[in-house]
Amino acid sequence: TGLTWTASDEEHPGSFYYFDQTAMEETGKGSHDWNVYRLAEAYLDAAESIAQSGSVTSEALGYLNAIRKRAGLPDFTNTDKTAFIEACWTERLRELPLEFKIWDDVVRTKKFPVINEDHTVTYVDLASATNARGASFAGKSLYWPIGLLQLQRNKSLHQIDGYASK
């Protein structure tokens, strides 16, 4: 529109991260190699970690709900471990789209998020998932190849399926 906006003080904050519209809406590939970690990510990591290591505690609920409250969402109260962990993953989808960290979560959890028409999210096993373009995921998609020196030094290692060993 030709208008310029300037963040001049604390009352008018702007995005600290470069907004790459093509990456956000079309390619999913950012044009900047920035590692950005925000307090929201630390809270969501802490909430999930607490639940993964035992049960859903009031501390874990507090971390998740701090993020939800800031976003104008109601508190999450379900203490079922699986439901809570998936709620943490869903908040990561909502909270971190410009940081391009979702693929790392998919590889870590082996769960693929399916965003339904009603904007709810369900998680399916990665091995049986296909993305919006119909691609499925295999071993080569999930891991980096093992380096040749490591393979030569340790004969008990085997190359990841799909990568050639020479």
mmCIF file of C-alpha atoms in Angstrom:
data_model
loop_
_atom_site.group_PDB
_atom_site.id
_atom_site.type_symbol
_atom_site.label_atom_id
_atom_site.label_comp_id
_atom_site.label_asym_id
_atom_site.label_seq_id
_atom_site.Cartn_x
_atom_site.Cartn_y
_atom_site.Cartn_z
ATOM 1 C CA THR A 1 0.000 0.000 0.000
ATOM 2 C CA GLY A 2 3.035 2.280 0.121
ATOM 3 C CA LEU A 3 2.656 2.871 3.855
ATOM 4 C CA THR A 4 5.627 2.452 6.183
ATOM 5 C CA TRP A 5 5.372 1.385 9.818
ATOM 6 C CA THR A 6 8.162 1.947 12.310
ATOM 7 C CA ALA A 7 8.429 0.360 15.766
ATOM 8 C CA SER A 8 9.685 3.261 17.809
ATOM 9 C CA ASP A 9 9.104 2.136 21.376
ATOM 10 C CA GLU A 10 7.808 -0.589 23.717
ATOM 11 C CA GLU A 11 4.190 0.403 23.132
ATOM 12 C CA HIS A 12 4.452 -0.283 19.391
ATOM 13 C CA PRO A 13 6.475 -3.500 19.082
ATOM 14 C CA GLY A 14 7.073 -5.209 15.772
ATOM 15 C CA SER A 15 8.011 -8.638 14.610
ATOM 16 C CA PHE A 16 11.557 -9.446 15.628
ATOM 17 C CA TYR A 17 11.757 -11.994 12.853
ATOM 18 C CA TYR A 18 11.912 -11.226 9.163
ATOM 19 C CA PHE A 19 8.583 -12.091 7.571
ATOM 20 C CA ASP A 20 9.135 -14.033 4.370
ATOM 21 C CA GLN A 21 5.673 -14.188 2.791
ATOM 22 C CA THR A 22 6.679 -16.634 0.051
ATOM 23 C CA ALA A 23 8.088 -19.025 2.658
ATOM 24 C CA MET A 24 5.030 -18.663 4.884
ATOM 25 C CA GLU A 25 2.380 -19.104 2.199
ATOM 26 C CA GLU A 26 3.998 -21.144 -0.564
ATOM 27 C CA THR A 27 7.336 -22.890 -0.112
ATOM 28 C CA GLY A 28 7.796 -23.390 3.637
ATOM 29 C CA LYS A 29 11.482 -22.606 3.130
ATOM 30 C CA GLY A 30 12.843 -19.551 4.902
ATOM 31 C CA SER A 31 15.456 -17.426 3.181
ATOM 32 C CA HIS A 32 17.374 -16.621 6.349
ATOM 33 C CA ASP A 33 19.501 -18.938 8.467
ATOM 34 C CA TRP A 34 18.464 -17.657 11.874
ATOM 35 C CA ASN A 35 18.189 -19.702 15.007
ATOM 36 C CA VAL A 36 15.484 -18.000 17.033
ATOM 37 C CA TYR A 37 14.431 -19.205 20.459
ATOM 38 C CA ARG A 38 11.679 -17.409 22.331
ATOM 39 C CA LEU A 39 10.348 -17.683 25.848
ATOM 40 C CA ALA A 40 7.151 -19.195 24.427
ATOM 41 C CA GLU A 41 9.166 -22.077 22.984
ATOM 42 C CA ALA A 42 10.912 -22.640 26.322
ATOM 43 C CA TYR A 43 7.538 -22.745 28.106
ATOM 44 C CA LEU A 44 6.114 -25.253 25.628
ATOM 45 C CA ASP A 45 9.255 -27.392 25.814
ATOM 46 C CA ALA A 46 9.091 -27.346 29.612
ATOM 47 C CA ALA A 47 5.396 -28.262 29.662
ATOM 48 C CA GLU A 48 5.905 -31.208 27.308
ATOM 49 C CA SER A 49 9.066 -32.361 29.108
ATOM 50 C CA ILE A 50 7.341 -32.441 32.474
ATOM 51 C CA ALA A 51 4.471 -34.493 31.065
ATOM 52 C CA GLN A 52 6.807 -36.842 29.154
ATOM 53 C CA SER A 53 8.856 -37.507 32.287
ATOM 54 C CA GLY A 54 5.933 -38.380 34.516
ATOM 55 C CA SER A 55 2.490 -36.863 34.530
ATOM 56 C CA VAL A 56 0.711 -33.614 33.828
ATOM 57 C CA THR A 57 1.439 -31.416 36.828
ATOM 58 C CA SER A 58 0.156 -27.970 37.764
ATOM 59 C CA GLU A 59 3.552 -26.617 36.707
ATOM 60 C CA ALA A 60 3.182 -28.134 33.224
ATOM 61 C CA LEU A 61 -0.367 -26.790 32.933
ATOM 62 C CA GLY A 62 0.907 -23.372 34.011
ATOM 63 C CA TYR A 63 3.543 -23.250 31.270
ATOM 64 C CA LEU A 64 1.082 -24.279 28.541
ATOM 65 C CA ASN A 65 -1.658 -21.970 29.774
ATOM 66 C CA ALA A 66 0.677 -18.969 29.976
ATOM 67 C CA ILE A 67 1.074 -19.242 26.198
ATOM 68 C CA ARG A 68 -2.616 -19.913 25.588
ATOM 69 C CA LYS A 69 -3.648 -16.971 27.785
ATOM 70 C CA ARG A 70 -1.377 -14.589 25.887
ATOM 71 C CA ALA A 71 -3.003 -15.794 22.649
ATOM 72 C CA GLY A 72 -6.488 -15.192 24.038
ATOM 73 C CA LEU A 73 -7.304 -18.903 24.334
ATOM 74 C CA PRO A 74 -8.996 -20.554 27.297
ATOM 75 C CA ASP A 75 -6.959 -22.571 29.786
ATOM 76 C CA PHE A 76 -6.268 -26.187 28.898
ATOM 77 C CA THR A 77 -7.432 -28.355 31.800
ATOM 78 C CA ASN A 78 -7.231 -31.932 30.512
ATOM 79 C CA THR A 79 -4.630 -33.863 32.534
ATOM 80 C CA ASP A 80 -4.611 -36.930 30.268
ATOM 81 C CA LYS A 81 -0.943 -37.309 29.360
ATOM 82 C CA THR A 82 -1.425 -37.958 25.624
ATOM 83 C CA ALA A 83 -3.992 -35.176 25.200
ATOM 84 C CA PHE A 84 -1.749 -32.743 27.060
ATOM 85 C CA ILE A 85 1.357 -33.564 25.043
ATOM 86 C CA GLU A 86 -0.590 -33.199 21.790
ATOM 87 C CA ALA A 87 -1.922 -29.853 23.056
ATOM 88 C CA CYS A 88 1.701 -28.740 23.535
ATOM 89 C CA TRP A 89 2.504 -29.798 19.968
ATOM 90 C CA THR A 90 -0.547 -27.937 18.666
ATOM 91 C CA GLU A 91 0.508 -24.769 20.479
ATOM 92 C CA ARG A 92 3.932 -25.111 18.863
ATOM 93 C CA LEU A 93 2.199 -25.206 15.459
ATOM 94 C CA ARG A 94 0.319 -22.003 16.308
ATOM 95 C CA GLU A 95 3.174 -20.237 18.049
ATOM 96 C CA LEU A 96 6.214 -21.021 15.900
ATOM 97 C CA PRO A 97 5.233 -20.942 12.202
ATOM 98 C CA LEU A 98 7.902 -18.417 11.202
ATOM 99 C CA GLU A 99 10.684 -20.243 13.019
ATOM 100 C CA PHE A 100 10.278 -23.294 10.745
ATOM 101 C CA LYS A 101 10.742 -25.786 13.582
ATOM 102 C CA ILE A 102 7.767 -28.000 12.872
ATOM 103 C CA TRP A 103 9.712 -30.543 10.806
ATOM 104 C CA ASP A 104 12.100 -31.052 13.731
ATOM 105 C CA ASP A 105 9.073 -31.771 15.939
ATOM 106 C CA VAL A 106 7.713 -34.242 13.377
ATOM 107 C CA VAL A 107 11.020 -36.118 13.221
ATOM 108 C CA ARG A 108 11.393 -36.055 17.026
ATOM 109 C CA THR A 109 7.873 -37.299 17.778
ATOM 110 C CA LYS A 110 7.333 -39.486 14.690
ATOM 111 C CA LYS A 111 3.864 -37.900 14.525
ATOM 112 C CA PHE A 112 2.556 -35.834 11.610
ATOM 113 C CA PRO A 113 0.028 -33.044 12.234
ATOM 114 C CA VAL A 114 -3.112 -33.175 10.120
ATOM 115 C CA ILE A 115 -4.955 -29.877 10.213
ATOM 116 C CA ASN A 116 -8.648 -30.550 9.752
ATOM 117 C CA GLU A 117 -11.177 -28.300 8.035
ATOM 118 C CA ASP A 118 -12.521 -27.152 11.417
ATOM 119 C CA HIS A 119 -8.938 -26.068 12.336
ATOM 120 C CA THR A 120 -8.475 -28.848 14.875
ATOM 121 C CA VAL A 121 -5.293 -30.886 14.681
ATOM 122 C CA THR A 122 -4.936 -34.648 14.835
ATOM 123 C CA TYR A 123 -1.621 -36.478 14.901
ATOM 124 C CA VAL A 124 -0.985 -39.571 12.805
ATOM 125 C CA ASP A 125 2.005 -41.893 12.736
ATOM 126 C CA LEU A 126 4.632 -40.447 10.437
ATOM 127 C CA ALA A 127 5.211 -43.784 8.739
ATOM 128 C CA SER A 128 1.643 -43.771 7.382
ATOM 129 C CA ALA A 129 1.306 -40.012 6.775
ATOM 130 C CA THR A 130 1.229 -38.083 3.544
ATOM 131 C CA ASN A 131 1.614 -34.338 3.267
ATOM 132 C CA ALA A 132 -0.718 -31.957 1.435
ATOM 133 C CA ARG A 133 1.067 -32.686 -1.853
ATOM 134 C CA GLY A 134 0.712 -36.443 -1.465
ATOM 135 C CA ALA A 135 4.313 -37.222 -0.509
ATOM 136 C CA SER A 136 4.992 -39.917 2.080
ATOM 137 C CA PHE A 137 7.935 -40.123 4.431
ATOM 138 C CA ALA A 138 10.692 -42.733 4.452
ATOM 139 C CA GLY A 139 13.959 -43.303 6.316
ATOM 140 C CA LYS A 140 15.949 -41.057 4.009
ATOM 141 C CA SER A 141 13.494 -38.206 4.632
ATOM 142 C CA LEU A 142 13.979 -38.395 8.365
ATOM 143 C CA TYR A 143 17.721 -38.632 8.952
ATOM 144 C CA TRP A 144 20.996 -37.238 7.731
ATOM 145 C CA PRO A 145 23.333 -39.804 6.188
ATOM 146 C CA ILE A 146 26.072 -41.229 8.387
ATOM 147 C CA GLY A 147 29.433 -39.832 7.342
ATOM 148 C CA LEU A 148 31.903 -42.069 5.508
ATOM 149 C CA LEU A 149 34.584 -41.664 8.202
ATOM 150 C CA GLN A 150 32.167 -42.806 10.914
ATOM 151 C CA LEU A 151 31.139 -45.824 8.822
ATOM 152 C CA GLN A 152 34.810 -46.747 8.236
ATOM 153 C CA ARG A 153 35.747 -46.361 11.905
ATOM 154 C CA ASN A 154 32.785 -48.266 13.311
ATOM 155 C CA LYS A 155 31.896 -51.407 11.371
ATOM 156 C CA SER A 156 28.726 -51.918 13.421
ATOM 157 C CA LEU A 157 27.180 -48.787 11.863
ATOM 158 C CA HIS A 158 25.063 -49.134 8.729
ATOM 159 C CA GLN A 159 24.085 -46.377 6.340
ATOM 160 C CA ILE A 160 20.529 -44.992 6.563
ATOM 161 C CA ASP A 161 18.185 -46.611 4.017
ATOM 162 C CA GLY A 162 18.118 -44.605 0.811
ATOM 163 C CA TYR A 163 21.661 -43.248 1.064
ATOM 164 C CA ALA A 164 24.404 -44.969 -0.892
ATOM 165 C CA SER A 165 27.494 -46.211 0.971
ATOM 166 C CA LYS A 166 30.752 -46.199 -0.918
#
